Coordinates of C-alpha atoms and ligand atoms in Angstrom, one line a residue:
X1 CA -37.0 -53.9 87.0
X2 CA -37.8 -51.7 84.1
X3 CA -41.5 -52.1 83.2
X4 CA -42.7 -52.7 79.2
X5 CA -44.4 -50.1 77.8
X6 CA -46.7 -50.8 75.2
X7 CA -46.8 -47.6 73.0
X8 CA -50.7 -46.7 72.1
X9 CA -50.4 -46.8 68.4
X10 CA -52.6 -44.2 67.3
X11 CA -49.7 -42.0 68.3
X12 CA -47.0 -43.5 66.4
X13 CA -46.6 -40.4 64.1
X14 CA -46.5 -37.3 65.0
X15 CA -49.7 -35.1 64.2
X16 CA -51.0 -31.9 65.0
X17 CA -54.4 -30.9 64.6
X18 CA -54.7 -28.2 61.7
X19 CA -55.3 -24.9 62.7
X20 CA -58.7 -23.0 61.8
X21 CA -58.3 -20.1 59.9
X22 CA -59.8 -17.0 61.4
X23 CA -61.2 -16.0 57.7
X24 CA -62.7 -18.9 55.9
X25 CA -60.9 -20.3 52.7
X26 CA -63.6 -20.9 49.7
X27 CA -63.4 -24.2 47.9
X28 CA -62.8 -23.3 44.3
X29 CA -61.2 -26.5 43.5
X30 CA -58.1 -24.6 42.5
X31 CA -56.0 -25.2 45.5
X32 CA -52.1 -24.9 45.0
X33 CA -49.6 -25.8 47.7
X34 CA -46.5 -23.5 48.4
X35 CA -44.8 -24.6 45.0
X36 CA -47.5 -23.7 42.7
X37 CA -48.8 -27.7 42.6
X38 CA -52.4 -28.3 42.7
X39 CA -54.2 -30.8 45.0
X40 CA -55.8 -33.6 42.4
X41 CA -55.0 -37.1 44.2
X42 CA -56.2 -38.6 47.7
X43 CA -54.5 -41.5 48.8
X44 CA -56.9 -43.3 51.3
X45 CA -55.2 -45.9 53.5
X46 CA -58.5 -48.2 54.8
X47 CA -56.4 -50.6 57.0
X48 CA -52.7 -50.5 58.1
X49 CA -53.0 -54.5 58.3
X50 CA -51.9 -57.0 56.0
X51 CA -51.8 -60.5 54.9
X52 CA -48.1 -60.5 53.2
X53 CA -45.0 -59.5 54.7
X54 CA -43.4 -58.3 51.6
X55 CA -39.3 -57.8 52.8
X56 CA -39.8 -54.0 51.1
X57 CA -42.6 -53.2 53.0
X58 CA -43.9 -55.3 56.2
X59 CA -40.6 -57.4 56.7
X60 CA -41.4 -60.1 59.3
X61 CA -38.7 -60.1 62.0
X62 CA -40.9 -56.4 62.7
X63 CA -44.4 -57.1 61.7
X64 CA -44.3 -60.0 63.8
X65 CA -46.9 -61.2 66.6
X66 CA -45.7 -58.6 68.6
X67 CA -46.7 -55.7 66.5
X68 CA -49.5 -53.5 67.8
X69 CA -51.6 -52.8 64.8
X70 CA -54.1 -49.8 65.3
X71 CA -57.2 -50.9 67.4
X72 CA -60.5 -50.5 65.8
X73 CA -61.7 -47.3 67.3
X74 CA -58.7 -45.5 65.7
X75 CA -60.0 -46.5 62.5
X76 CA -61.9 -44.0 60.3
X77 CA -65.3 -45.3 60.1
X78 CA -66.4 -44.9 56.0
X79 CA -69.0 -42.2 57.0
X80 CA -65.7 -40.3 58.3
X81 CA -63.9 -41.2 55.1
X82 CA -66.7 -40.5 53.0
X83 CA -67.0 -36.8 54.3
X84 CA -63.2 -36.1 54.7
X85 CA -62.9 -37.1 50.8
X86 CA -66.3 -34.9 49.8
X87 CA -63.9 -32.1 51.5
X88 CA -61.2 -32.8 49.5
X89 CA -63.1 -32.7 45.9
X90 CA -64.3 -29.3 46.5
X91 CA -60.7 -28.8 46.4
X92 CA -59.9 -30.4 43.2
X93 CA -58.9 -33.7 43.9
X94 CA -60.5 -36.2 41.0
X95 CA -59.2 -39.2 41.5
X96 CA -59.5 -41.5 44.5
X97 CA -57.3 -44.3 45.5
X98 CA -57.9 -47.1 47.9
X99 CA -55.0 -48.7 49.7
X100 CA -53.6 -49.9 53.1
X101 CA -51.9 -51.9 54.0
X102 CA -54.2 -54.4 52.2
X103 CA -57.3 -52.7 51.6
X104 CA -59.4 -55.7 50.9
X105 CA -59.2 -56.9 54.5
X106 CA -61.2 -54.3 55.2
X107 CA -64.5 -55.4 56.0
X108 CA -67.2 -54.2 54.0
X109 CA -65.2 -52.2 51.8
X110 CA -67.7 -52.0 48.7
X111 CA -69.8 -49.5 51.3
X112 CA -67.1 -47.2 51.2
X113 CA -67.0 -47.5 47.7
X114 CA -70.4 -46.8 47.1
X115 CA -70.7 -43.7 49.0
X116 CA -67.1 -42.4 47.1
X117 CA -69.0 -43.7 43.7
X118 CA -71.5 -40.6 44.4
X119 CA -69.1 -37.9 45.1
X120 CA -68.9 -35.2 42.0
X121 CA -65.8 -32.9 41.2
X122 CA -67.2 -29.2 41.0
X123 CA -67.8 -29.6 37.3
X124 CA -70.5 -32.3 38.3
X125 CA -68.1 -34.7 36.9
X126 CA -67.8 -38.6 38.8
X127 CA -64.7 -39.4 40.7
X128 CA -61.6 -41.6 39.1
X129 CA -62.0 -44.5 41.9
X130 CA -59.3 -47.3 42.0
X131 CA -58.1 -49.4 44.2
X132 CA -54.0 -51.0 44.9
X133 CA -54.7 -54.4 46.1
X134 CA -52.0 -57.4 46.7
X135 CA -54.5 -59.6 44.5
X136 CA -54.9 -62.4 47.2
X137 CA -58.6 -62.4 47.6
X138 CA -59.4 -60.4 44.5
X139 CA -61.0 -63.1 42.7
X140 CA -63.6 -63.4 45.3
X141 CA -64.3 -59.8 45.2
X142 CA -63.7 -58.9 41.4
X143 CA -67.2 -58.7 40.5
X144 CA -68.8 -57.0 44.0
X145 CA -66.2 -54.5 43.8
X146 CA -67.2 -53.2 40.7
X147 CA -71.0 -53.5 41.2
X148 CA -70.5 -51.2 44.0
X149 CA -69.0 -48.3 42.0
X150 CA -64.7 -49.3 41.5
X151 CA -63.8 -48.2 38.2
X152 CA -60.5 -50.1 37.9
X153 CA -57.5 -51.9 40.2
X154 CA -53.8 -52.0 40.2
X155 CA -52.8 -55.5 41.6
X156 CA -48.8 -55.9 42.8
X157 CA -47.0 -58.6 42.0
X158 CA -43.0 -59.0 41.9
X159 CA -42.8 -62.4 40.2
X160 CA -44.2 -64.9 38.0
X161 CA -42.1 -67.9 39.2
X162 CA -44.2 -69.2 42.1
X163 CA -40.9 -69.5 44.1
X164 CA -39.9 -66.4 43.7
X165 CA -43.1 -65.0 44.5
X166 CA -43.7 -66.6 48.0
X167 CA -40.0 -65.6 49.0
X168 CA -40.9 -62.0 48.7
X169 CA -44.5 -62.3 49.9
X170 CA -42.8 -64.0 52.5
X171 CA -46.0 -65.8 53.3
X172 CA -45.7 -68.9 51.3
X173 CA -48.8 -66.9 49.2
X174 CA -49.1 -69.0 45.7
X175 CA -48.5 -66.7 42.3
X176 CA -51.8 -68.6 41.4
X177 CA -53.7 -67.2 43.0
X178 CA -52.6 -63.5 42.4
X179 CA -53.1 -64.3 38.5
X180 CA -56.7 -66.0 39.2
X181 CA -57.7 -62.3 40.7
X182 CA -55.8 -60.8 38.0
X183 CA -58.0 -62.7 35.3
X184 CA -61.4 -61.8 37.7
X185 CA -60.7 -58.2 37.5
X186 CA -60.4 -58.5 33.7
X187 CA -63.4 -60.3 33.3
X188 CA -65.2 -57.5 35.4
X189 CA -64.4 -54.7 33.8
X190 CA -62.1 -53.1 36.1
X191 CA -59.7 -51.7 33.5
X192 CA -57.4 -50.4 32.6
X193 CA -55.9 -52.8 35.0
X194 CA -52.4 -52.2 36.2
X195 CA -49.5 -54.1 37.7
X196 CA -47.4 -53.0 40.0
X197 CA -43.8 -55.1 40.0
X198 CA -41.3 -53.8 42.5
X199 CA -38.1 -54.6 40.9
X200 CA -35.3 -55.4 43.9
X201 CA -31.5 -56.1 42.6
X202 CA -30.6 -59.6 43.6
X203 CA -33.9 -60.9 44.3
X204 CA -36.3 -60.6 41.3
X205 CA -34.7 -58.8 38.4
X206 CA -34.6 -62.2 36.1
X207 CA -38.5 -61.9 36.6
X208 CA -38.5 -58.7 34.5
X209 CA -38.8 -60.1 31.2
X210 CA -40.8 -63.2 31.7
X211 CA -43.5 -60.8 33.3
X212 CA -43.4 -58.8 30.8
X213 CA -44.2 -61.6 28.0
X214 CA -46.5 -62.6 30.0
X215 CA -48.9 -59.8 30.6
X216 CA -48.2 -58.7 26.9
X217 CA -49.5 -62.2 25.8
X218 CA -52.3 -63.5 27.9
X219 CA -54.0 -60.0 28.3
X220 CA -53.9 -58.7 24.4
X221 CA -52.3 -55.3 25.2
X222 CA -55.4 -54.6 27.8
X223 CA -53.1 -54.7 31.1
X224 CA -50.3 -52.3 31.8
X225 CA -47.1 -53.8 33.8
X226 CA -45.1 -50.8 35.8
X227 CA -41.7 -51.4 37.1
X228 CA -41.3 -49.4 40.3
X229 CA -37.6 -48.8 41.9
X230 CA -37.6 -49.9 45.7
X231 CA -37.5 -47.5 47.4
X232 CA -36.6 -45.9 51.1
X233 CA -40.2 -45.4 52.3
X234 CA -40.6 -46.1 56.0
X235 CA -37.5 -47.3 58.3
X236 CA -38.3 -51.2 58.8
X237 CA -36.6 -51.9 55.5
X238 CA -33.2 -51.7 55.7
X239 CA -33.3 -50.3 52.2
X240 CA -29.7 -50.1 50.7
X241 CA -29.1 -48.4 47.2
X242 CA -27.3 -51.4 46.1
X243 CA -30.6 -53.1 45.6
X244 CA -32.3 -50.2 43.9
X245 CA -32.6 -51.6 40.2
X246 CA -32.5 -48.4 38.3
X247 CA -35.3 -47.8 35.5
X248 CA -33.0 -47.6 33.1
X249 CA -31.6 -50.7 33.6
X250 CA -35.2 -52.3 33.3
X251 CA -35.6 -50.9 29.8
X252 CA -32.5 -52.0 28.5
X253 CA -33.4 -55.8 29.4
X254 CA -36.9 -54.9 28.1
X255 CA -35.1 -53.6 24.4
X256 CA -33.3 -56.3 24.4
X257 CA -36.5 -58.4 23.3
X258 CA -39.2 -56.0 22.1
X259 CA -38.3 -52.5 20.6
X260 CA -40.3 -49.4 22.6
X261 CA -40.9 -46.2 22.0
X262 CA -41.9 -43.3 24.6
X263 CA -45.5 -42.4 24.9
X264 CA -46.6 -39.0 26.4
X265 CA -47.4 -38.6 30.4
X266 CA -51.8 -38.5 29.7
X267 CA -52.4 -36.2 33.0
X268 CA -50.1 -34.1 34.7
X269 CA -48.5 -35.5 37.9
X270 CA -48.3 -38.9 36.7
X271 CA -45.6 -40.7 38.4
X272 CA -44.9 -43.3 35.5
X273 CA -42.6 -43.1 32.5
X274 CA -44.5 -45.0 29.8
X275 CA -43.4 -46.6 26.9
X276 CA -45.0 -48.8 24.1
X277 CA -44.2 -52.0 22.2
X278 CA -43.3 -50.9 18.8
X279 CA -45.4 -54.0 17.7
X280 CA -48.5 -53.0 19.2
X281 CA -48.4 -55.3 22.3
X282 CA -49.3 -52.3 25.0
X283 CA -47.8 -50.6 27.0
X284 CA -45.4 -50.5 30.1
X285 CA -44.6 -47.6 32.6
X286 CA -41.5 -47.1 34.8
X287 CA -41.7 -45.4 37.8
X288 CA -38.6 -43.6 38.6
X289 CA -39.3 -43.0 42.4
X290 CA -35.5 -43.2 43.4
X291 CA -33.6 -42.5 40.2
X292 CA -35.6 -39.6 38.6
X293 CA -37.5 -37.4 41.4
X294 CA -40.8 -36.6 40.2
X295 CA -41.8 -33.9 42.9
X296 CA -42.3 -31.4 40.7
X297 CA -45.3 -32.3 39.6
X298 CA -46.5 -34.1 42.6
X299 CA -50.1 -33.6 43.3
X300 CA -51.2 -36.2 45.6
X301 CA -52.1 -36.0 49.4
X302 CA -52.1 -39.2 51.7
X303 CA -54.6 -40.2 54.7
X304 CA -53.3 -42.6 57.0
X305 CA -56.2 -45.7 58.6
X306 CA -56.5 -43.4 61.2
X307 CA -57.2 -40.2 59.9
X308 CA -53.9 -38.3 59.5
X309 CA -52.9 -36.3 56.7
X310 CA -50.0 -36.9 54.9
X311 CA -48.3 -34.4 52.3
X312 CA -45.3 -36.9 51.0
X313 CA -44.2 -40.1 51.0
X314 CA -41.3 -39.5 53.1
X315 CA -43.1 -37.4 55.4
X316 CA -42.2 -37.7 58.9
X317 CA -45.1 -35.6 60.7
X318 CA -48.8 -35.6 59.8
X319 CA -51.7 -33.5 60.1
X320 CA -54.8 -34.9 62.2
X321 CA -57.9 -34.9 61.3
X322 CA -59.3 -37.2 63.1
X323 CA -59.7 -34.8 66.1
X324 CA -61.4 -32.5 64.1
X325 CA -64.2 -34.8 62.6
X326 CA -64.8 -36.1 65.7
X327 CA -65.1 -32.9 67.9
X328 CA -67.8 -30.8 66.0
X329 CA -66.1 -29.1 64.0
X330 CA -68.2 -28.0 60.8
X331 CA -66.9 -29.0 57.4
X332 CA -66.6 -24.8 56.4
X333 CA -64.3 -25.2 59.0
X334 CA -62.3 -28.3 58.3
X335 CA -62.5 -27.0 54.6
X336 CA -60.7 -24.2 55.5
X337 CA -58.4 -25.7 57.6
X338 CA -57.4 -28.4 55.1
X339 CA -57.0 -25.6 52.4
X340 CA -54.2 -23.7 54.6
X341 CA -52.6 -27.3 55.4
X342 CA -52.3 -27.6 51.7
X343 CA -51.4 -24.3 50.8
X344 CA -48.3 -24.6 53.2
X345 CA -46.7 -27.6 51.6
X346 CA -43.7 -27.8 50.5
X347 CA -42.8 -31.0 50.4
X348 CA -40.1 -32.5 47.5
X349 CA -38.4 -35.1 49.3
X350 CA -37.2 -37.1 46.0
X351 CA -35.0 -34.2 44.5
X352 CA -33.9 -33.2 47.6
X353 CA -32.7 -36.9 48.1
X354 CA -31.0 -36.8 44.5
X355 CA -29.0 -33.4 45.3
X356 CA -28.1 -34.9 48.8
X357 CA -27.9 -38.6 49.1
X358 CA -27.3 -38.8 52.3
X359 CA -28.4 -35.9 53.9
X360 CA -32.2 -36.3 52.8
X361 CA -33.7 -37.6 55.9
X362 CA -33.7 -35.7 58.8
X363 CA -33.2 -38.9 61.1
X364 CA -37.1 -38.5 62.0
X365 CA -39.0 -41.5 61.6
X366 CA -40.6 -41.9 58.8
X367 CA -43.9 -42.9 57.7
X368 CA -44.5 -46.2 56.6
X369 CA -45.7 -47.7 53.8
X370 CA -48.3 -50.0 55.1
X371 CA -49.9 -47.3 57.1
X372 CA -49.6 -44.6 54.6
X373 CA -49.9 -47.1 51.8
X374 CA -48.0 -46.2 48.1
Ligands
SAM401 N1 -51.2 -54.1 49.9 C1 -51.5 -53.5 48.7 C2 -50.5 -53.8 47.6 O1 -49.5 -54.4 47.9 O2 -50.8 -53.5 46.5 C3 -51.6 -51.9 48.8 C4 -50.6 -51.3 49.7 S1 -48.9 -51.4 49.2 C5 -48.1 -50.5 50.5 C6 -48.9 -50.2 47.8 C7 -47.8 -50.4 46.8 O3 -46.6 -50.0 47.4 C8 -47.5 -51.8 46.3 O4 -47.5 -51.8 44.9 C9 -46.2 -52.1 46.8 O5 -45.5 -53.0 45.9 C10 -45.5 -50.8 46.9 N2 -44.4 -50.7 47.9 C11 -44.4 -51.1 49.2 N3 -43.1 -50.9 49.7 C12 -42.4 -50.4 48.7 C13 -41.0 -50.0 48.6 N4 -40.2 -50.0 49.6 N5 -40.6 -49.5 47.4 C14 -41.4 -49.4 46.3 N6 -42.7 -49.8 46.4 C15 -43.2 -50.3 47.5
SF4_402 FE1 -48.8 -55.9 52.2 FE2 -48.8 -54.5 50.1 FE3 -47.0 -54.1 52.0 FE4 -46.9 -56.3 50.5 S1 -46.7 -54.2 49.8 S2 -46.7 -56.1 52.7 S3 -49.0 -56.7 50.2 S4 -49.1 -53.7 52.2
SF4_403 FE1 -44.5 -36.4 46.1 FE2 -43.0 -36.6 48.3 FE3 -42.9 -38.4 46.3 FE4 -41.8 -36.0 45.9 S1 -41.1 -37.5 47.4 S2 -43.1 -37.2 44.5 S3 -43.3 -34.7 47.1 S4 -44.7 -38.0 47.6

């Protein structure tokens, strides 16, 4: 009789703990990985669990009752994220963004975003902070969220028709509701909001345009709807190119009704195309994750719930940090260490997916999206 194994989930991904190099590495802020890209962007994941089981990301038949979610001793505790970020900016990252899984079910969250709120870049200058959230309890938190120091939010949501929309929640979760926190975080300032619509063939592409009227009418311009391609993050998915929904494809049924015309990228590294209505009613970005690789430019670095640093996406083996903040190690020391992790990165999984479709993946199991968050 074979015996079930429960696997201990804080070592679901592999990790090894960074190396300390013999000669200290200064923080200039100028870090550059292996391809020239510097380090601007931290990803911070605050809770692998959620309350949806979007198909693209958490599908059910997986994230079921059976799952084993991290316990909460794995967890980073926000002192632990707090430092690990103040690390980071000394390197140059400037902009912070909260995620998870869904990063409002963490408990006590504005704390966190407090002590980020007081970080400076090495100009002196205050952090971008923002926050990807699913919307479901944003309403309650719209206001505390930015008392406590969040500068703006990017809420998903893949549909307007309510029927639609609790299909691919997959929770029976009410598009109400989503809208109600929507409208909160206008009223509270925490702007420019975005909207993140993941555009799947066959399930939600005739939500495309009514989404778009929408947020161009009821928001005056103010909110910005981006169209991201599903992609092949993780392994739970069952992802299939079929129902990859190219970019292009979105902007054609977008001309179709409004003309647009193509705005410049405003930073370097940003992964959305963005376009404007010709007529003044705002604007709308594309994000190209699948069609168009945008590695190039790619200066963002992911930390898992539990304190593992990821340099892609696609990654399929972390760096952990975790050991090190919790055996003694002094920040010169983790500094350092972090800047030679960074330094060795090479890391361009999108283009190398375009020049071999199906020879990207190295069979190793990826990362996934709810731990690592997007
Ligand atoms: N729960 C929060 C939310 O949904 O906004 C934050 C975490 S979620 C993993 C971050 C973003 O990743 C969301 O905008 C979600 O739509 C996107 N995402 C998840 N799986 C995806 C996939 N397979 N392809 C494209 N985007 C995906
Ligand atoms: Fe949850 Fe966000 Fe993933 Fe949907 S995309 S299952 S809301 S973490
Ligand atoms: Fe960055 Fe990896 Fe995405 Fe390329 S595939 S843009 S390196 S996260």
């Amino acid at each position: 009789m074979g015996e079930t194994v429960i696997p201990l989930a804080d070592l679901r991904y592999a990790a090894a703990v960074p190396a300390i190099p013999s000669l200290a590495i200064a923080a200039t802020g100028l870090l550059a990985d292996g391809l020239g890209r510097p380090l601007r962007d931290l990803r911070i994941s605050v809770t692998d669990r959620c309350n949806f089981r979007c198909s693209y990301c958490m599908p059910k038949e997986i994230f079921d009752r059976d799952y084993v979610f991290l316990p909460q001793t794995s967890l980073l505790s926000f002192e632990e994220i707090a430092r690990t970020a103040r690390l980071f900016v000394a390197h140059g990252v400037q902009k912070i963004r909260l995620t998870g899984g869904e990063p409002l079910l963490r408990k006590g969250l504005e704390s966190l975003i407090a002590m980020l709120a007081e970080l400076r870049t090495p100009e002196g200058l205050p952090l971008d902070i923002t926050l990807t959230t699913n919307g479901s309890v944003l309403a309650r938190k719209a206001n505390s969220l930015q008392r406590a120091g969040l500068q703006r939010v990017t809420v998903s949501l893949d549909g307007l028709d309510d029927a639609v929309f609790r299909r691919m929640n997959d929770v029976d979760f009410p598009v109400a509701d989503v809208l109600a926190g929507i409208a909160a975080a206008d009223a509270a300032g925490l702007g420019p909001i975005k909207v993140n619509m993941v555009v799947k063939r066959g399930t939600n592409e005739q939500e495309i345009v009514p989404m778009a009227r929408y947020f161009r009418e009821q928001f005056g311009g103010r909110i910005v709807l981006r169209f991201i391609e599903y992609m092949d993050v993780g392994a739970s998915n069952g992802w299939r190119m079929d129902e990859v929904l190219p970019s292009a494809e979105v902007l054609r049924l977008l001309q179709a009704e409004w003309p647009l015309v193509p705005l410049q990228a405003s930073t370097a590294g940003e992964t959305a195309e963005r376009w404007r209505y010709a007529d003044g009613g705002g604007e709308i970005g594309l994000i190209s994750s699948v069609t168009q690789a945008f590695c190039q430019d790619c200066n963002r670095a992911r930390l898992s719930t539990e304190g593992k640093l990821f340099l892609c996406l696609f990654a399929t083996r972390g760096h952990d940090l975790r050991t090190l903040l919790r055996n003694g190690t002094s920040d010169a020391d983790i500094s350092s260490a972090l800047a030679m992790v960074w330094a060795g990165r090479d890391d361009r999984y999108s283009e190398l997916r375009a020049a071999q479709p199906n020879d990207a993946s190295t069979g190793a199991k990826r990362v996934e999206m709810h731990y690592i968050g997007g």
